[in-house]
Short mmCIF file of C-alpha atoms in Angstrom, two decimals:
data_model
loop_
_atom_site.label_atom_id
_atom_site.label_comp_id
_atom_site.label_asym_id
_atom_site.label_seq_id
_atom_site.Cartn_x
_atom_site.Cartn_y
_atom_site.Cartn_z
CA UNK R 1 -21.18 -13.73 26.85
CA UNK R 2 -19.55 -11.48 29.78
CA UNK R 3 -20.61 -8.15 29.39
CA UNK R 4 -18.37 -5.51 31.05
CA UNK R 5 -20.53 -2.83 33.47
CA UNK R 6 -19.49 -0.26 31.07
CA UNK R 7 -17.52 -0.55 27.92
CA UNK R 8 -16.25 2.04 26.31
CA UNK R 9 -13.33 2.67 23.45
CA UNK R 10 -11.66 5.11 25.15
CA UNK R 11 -11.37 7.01 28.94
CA UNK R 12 -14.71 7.96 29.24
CA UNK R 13 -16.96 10.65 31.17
CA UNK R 14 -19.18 8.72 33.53
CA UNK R 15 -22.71 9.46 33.51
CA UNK R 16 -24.69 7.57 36.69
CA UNK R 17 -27.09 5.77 36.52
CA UNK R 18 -30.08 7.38 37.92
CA UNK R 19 -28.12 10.44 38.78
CA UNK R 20 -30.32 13.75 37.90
CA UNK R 21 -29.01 16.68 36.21
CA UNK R 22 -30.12 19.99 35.79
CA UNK R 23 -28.18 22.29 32.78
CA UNK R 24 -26.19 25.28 33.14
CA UNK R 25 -25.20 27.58 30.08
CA UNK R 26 -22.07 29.14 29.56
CA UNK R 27 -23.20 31.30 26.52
CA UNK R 28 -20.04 31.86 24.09
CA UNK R 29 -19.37 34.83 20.82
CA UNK R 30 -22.29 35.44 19.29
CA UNK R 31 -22.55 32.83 16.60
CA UNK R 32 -21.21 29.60 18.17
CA UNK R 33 -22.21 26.92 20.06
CA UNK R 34 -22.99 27.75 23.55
CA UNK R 35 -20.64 25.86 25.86
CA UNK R 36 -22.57 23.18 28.15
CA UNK R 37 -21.75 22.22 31.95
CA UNK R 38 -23.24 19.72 33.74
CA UNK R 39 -24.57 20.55 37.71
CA UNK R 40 -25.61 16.77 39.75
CA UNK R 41 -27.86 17.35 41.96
CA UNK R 42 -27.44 13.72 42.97
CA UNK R 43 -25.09 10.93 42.58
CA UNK R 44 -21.27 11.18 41.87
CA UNK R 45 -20.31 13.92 39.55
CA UNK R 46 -19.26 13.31 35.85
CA UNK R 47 -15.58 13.05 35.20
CA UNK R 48 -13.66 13.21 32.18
CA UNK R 49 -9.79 12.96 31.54
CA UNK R 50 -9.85 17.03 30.07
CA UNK R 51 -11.97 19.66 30.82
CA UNK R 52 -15.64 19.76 29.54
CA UNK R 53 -15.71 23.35 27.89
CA UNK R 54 -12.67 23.09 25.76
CA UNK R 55 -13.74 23.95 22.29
CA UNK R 56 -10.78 21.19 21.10
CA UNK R 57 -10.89 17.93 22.35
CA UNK R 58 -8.91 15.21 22.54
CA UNK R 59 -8.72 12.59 19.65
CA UNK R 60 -9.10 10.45 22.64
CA UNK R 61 -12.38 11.50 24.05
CA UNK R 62 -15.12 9.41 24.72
CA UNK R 63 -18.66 10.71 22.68
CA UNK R 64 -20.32 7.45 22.85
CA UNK R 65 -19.99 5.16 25.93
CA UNK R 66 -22.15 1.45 27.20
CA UNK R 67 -23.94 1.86 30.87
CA UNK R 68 -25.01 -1.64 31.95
CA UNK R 69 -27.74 -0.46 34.61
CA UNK R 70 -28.25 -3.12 37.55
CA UNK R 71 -30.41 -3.89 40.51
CA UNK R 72 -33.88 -5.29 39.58
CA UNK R 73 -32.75 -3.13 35.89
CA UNK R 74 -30.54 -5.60 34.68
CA UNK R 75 -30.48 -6.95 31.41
CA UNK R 76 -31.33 -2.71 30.11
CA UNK R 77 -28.35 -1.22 28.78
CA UNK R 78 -27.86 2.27 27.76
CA UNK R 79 -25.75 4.21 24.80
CA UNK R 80 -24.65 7.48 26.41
CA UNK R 81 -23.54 10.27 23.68
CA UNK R 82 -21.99 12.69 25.67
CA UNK R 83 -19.99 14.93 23.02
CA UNK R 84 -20.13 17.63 25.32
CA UNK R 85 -18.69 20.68 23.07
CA UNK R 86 -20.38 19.51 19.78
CA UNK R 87 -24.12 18.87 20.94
CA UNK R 88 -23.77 15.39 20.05
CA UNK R 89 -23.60 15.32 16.25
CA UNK R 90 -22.08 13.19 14.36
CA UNK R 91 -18.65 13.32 13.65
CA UNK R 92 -16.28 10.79 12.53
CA UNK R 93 -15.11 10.08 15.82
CA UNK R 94 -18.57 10.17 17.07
CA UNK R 95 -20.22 7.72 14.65
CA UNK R 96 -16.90 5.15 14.92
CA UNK R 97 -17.26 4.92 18.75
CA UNK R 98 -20.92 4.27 17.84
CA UNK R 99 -20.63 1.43 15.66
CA UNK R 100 -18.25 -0.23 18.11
CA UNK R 101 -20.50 -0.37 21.14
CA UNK R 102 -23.44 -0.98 18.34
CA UNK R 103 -21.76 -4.15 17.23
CA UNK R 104 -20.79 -5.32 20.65
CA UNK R 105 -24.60 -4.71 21.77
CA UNK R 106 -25.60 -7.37 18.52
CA UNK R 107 -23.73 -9.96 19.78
CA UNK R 108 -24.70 -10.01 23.63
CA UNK R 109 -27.69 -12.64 24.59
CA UNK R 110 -27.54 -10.85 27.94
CA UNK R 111 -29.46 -6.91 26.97
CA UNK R 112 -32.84 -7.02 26.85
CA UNK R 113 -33.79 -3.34 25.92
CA UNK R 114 -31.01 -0.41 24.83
CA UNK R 115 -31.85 2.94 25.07
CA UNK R 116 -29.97 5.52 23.08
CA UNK R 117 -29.74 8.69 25.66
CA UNK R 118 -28.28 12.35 26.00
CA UNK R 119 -26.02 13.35 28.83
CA UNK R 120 -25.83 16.57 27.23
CA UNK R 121 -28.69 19.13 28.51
CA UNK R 122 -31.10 19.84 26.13
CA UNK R 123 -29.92 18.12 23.22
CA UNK R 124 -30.27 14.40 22.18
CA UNK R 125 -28.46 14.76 18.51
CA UNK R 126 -27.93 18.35 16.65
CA UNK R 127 -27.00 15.97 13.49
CA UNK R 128 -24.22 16.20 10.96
CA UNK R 129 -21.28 17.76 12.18
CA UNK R 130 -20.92 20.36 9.67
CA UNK R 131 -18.24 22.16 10.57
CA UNK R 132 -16.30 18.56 9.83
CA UNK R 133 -18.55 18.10 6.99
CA UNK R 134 -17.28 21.36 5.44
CA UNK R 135 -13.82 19.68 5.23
CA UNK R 136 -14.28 16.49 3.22
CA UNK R 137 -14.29 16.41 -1.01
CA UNK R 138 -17.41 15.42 -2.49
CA UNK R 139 -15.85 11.50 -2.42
CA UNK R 140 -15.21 12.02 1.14
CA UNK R 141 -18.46 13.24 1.78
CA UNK R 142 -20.32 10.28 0.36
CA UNK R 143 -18.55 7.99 2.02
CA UNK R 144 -18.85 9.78 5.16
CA UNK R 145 -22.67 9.27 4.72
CA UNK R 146 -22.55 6.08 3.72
CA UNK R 147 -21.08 5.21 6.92
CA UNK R 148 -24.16 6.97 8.35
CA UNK R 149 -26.49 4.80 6.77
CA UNK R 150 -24.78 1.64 7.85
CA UNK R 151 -24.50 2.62 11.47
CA UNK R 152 -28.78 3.66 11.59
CA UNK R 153 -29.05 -0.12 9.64
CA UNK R 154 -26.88 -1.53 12.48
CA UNK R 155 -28.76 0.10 15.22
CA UNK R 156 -32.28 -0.99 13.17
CA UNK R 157 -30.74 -4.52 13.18
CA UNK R 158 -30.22 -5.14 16.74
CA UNK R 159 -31.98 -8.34 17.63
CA UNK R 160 -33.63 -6.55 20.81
CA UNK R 161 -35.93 -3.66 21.50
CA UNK R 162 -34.41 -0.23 21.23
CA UNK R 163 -36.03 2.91 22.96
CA UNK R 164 -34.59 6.65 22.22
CA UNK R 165 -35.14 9.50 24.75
CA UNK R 166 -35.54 12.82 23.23
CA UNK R 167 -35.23 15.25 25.72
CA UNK R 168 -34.07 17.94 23.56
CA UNK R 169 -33.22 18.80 20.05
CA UNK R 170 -33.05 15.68 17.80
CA UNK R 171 -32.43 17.13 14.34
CA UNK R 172 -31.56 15.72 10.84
CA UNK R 173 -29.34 12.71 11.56
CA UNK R 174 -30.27 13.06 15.26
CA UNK R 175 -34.24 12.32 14.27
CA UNK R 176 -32.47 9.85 11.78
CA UNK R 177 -31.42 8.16 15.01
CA UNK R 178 -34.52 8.18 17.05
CA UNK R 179 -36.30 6.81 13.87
CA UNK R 180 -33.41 3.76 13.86
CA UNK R 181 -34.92 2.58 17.18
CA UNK R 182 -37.84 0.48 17.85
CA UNK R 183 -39.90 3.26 20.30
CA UNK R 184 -39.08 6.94 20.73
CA UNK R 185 -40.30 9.10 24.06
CA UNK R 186 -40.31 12.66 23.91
CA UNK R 187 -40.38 15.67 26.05
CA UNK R 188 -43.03 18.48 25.46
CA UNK R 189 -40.02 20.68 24.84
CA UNK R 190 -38.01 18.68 22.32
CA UNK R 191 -37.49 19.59 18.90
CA UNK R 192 -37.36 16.80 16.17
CA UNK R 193 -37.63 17.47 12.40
CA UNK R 194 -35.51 16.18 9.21
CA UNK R 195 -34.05 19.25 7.95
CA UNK R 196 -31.82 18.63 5.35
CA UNK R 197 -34.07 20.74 2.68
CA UNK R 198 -33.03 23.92 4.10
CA UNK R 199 -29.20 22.92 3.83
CA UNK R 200 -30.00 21.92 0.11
CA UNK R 201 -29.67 18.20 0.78
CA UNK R 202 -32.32 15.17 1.56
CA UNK R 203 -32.22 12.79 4.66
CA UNK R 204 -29.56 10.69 4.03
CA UNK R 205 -29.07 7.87 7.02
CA UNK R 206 -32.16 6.11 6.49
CA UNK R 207 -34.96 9.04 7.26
CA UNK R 208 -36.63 9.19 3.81
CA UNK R 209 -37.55 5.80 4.49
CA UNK R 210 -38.26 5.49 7.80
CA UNK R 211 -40.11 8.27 8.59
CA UNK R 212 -42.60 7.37 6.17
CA UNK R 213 -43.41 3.98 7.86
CA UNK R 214 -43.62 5.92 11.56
CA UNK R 215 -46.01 8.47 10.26
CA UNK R 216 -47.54 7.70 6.99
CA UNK R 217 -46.02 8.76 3.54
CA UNK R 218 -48.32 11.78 2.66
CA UNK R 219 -47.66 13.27 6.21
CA UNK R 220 -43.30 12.34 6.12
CA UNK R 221 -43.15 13.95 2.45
CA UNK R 222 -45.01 17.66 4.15
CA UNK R 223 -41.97 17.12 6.99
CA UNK R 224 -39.21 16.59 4.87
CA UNK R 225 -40.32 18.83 1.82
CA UNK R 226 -40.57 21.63 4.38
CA UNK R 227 -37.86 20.91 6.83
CA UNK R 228 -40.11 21.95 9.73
CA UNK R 229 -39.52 21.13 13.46
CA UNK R 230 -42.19 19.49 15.78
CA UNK R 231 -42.61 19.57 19.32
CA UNK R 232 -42.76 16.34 21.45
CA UNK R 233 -46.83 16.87 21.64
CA UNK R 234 -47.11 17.26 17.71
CA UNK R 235 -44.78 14.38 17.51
CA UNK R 236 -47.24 12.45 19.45
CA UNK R 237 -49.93 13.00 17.76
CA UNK R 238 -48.37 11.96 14.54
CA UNK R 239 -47.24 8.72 15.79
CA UNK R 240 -43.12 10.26 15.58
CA UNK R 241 -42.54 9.26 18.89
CA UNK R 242 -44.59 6.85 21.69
CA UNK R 243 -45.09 9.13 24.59
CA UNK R 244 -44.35 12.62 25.21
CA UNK R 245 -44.29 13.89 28.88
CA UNK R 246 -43.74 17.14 30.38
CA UNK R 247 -40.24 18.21 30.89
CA UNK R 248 -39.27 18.24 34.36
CA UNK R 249 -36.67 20.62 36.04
CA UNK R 250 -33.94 18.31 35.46
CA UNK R 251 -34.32 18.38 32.34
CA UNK R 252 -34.58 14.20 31.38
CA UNK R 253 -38.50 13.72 31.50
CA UNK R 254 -37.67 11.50 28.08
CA UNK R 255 -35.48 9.78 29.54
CA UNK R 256 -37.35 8.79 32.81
CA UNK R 257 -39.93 8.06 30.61
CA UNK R 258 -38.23 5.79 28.52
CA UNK R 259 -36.70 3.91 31.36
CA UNK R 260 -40.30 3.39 32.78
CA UNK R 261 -41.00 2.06 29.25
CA UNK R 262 -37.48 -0.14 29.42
CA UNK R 263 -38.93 -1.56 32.36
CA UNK R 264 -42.02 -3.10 31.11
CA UNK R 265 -40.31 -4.83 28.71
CA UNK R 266 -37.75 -6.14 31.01
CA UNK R 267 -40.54 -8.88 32.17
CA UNK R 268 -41.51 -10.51 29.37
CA UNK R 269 -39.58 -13.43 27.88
CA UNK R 270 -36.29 -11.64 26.10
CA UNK R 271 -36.56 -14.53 23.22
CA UNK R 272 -40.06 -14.20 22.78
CA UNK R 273 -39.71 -10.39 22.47
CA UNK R 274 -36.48 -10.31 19.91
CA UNK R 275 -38.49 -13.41 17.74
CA UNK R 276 -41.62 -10.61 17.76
CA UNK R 277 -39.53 -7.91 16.88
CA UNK R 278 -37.73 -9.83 13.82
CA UNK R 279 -41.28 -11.07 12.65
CA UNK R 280 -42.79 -7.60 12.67
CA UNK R 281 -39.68 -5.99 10.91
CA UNK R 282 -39.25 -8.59 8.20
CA UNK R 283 -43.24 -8.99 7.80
CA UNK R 284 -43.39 -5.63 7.04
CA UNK R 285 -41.02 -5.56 4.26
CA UNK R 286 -43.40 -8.39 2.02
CA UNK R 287 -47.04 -9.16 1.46
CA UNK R 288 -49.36 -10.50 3.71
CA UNK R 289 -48.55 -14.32 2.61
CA UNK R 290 -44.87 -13.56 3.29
CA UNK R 291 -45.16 -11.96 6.13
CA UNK R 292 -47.79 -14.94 8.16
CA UNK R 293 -44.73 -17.27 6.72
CA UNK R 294 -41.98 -15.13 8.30
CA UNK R 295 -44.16 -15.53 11.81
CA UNK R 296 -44.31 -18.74 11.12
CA UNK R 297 -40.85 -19.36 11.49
CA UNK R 298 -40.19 -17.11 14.16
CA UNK R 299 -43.10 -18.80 15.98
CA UNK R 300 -41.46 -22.46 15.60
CA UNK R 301 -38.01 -20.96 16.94
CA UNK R 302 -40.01 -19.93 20.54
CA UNK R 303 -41.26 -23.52 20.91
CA UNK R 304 -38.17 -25.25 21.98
CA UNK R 305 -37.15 -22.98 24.45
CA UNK R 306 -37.24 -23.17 28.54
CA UNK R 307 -38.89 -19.61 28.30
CA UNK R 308 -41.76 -21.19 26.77
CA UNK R 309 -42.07 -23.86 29.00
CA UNK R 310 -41.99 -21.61 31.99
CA UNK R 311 -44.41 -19.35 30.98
CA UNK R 312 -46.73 -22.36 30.78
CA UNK R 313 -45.54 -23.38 33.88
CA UNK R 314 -46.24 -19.99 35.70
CA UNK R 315 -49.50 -19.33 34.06
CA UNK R 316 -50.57 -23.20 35.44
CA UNK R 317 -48.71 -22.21 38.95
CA UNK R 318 -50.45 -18.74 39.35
CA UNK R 319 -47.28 -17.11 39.70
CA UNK R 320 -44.98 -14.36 37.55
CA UNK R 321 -42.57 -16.31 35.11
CA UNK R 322 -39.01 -16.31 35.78
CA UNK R 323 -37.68 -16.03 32.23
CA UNK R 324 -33.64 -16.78 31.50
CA UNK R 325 -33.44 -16.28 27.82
CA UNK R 326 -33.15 -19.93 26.92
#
């Protein structure tokens, strides 16, 4: 399947590849969001069909957009979320634009790792949007979450292995998000906690049931039941997230480190690795029997393949395999 360099749903603000950023704050009235800008200290600069700051944007805005990397990186694709003036959370626009690149990501043999990053400074995902929460009914509201729920499932569901990069605040549905992917890096200075308890509601896309399988049920029920915030080194220690680094003065330590992570996974043979991923998911879900049957058949779908052969081959040869994914 073709798989356009970068697909988005609508005109989009380009974020580089490898191009390094450092934040700038524009602090607004006391009591709103302070307004974000975006300095490159290399590569081209980011460019967007209105102006970043306005506090009203276009029903035509990109949030969400699909960066096919390249070079030796291909085959790694990354969701952007680049909701500039709303710290990433999750609005209706938002979470469509999501599901749309999430969809197109579940049917392309061609991506071997996606990582979910921000290109807004300091902030992965602030969570619900609750300013458009505040205008839905009750019925409204419910569905509104329900189409929450489905999009973490659909991210959960994709065949290969998903990384988030927390380089900032990753809060109620933003840690609902991280905990959707496969393998989470943090920085030191990120800020990650469900805290839907001190809005008088419970996780609702997924984290009452995921967190408890990252971190251990006794440990998820203090989090939640408290609403308290962790760092990237408590996270760590937890087992919330797989590596926490330093942040660096640009601000996407996570990031960097996720890539590195993206990376060694790149090597290995992409059916192999989504067979693995679907037997450890699924044989999680059942008992022990279940589970050995479940690798079982993802086992016996590896054997046929060229991948298989050639990693014979290689290890016979002395040499690295050159894997195509069939």
């Amino acid at each position: 399947m073709t798989f356009l360099r970068r697909l988005a749903v609508w005109p989009c603000l380009r974020l580089p590849v490898r191009g390094l950023y450092s934040p700038t704050l524009d602090v607004a009235a006391a009591g709103t969001v302070p307004r974000v800008s975006l300095t490159r200290s290399k590569g081209q600069l980011c460019t967007h069909s209105r102006k970043l700051h306005s506090e009203s944007p276009s029903s035509e805005a990109t949030e969400v957009e699909l960066n096919k990397l390249d070079g030796g990186d291909i085959g790694i694709v990354e969701v952007v979320m680049c909701r500039q003036w709303a710290r990433n959370s999750l609005g209706k626009v938002f979470v469509h634009q999501m599901q749309e690149l999430v969809s197109t990501l579940h049917h392309d043999s061609a991506v071997r790792v996606v990582l979910f990053r921000s290109a807004v400074p300091g902030v992965f995902c602030a969570g619900a949007d609750l300013k458009e929460r505040a205008q839905m009914t009750n019925a409204e509201g419910e569905r509104f979450v329900h189409g929450l729920r489905s999009l973490m499932t659909a991210i959960a569901m994709l065949p290969m292995p998903t990384i988030a990069a927390v380089d900032g605040f990753a809060l109620g549905g933003g840690l609902e998000l991280a905990l959707a992917c496969d393998l989470r890096t943090a920085a030191f200075s990120a800020q990650m906690g469900l805290i839907e308890t001190t809005r008088g509601l419970l996780p609702g896309a997924g984290g009452s049931q995921r967190l408890p399988r990252a971190v251990g049920f006794s440990v998820a029920k203090e989090l939640i039941f408290t609403g308290q915030r962790l760092g990237g080194e408590r996270a760590l220690q937890l087992g919330l997230v797989n590596r926490a680094v330093e942040q660096n003065h640009d601000g996407d330590a996570a990031y960097k480190e996720a890539l590195g992570l993206a990376r060694e996974i790149l090597p290995q043979g992409p059916i192999a690795v989504r067979m693995a991923k679907e037997a450890m998911n699924r044989g999680i879900e059942v008992d022990i029997a279940s589970g050995m049957a479940i690798e079982g058949m993802c086992y016996a779908r590896v054997i046929p393949t060229r991948d298989r052969q050639e990693g014979m081959a290689a290890f016979i040869e002395k040499r690295p395999p050159q894997f195509t994914g069939e």
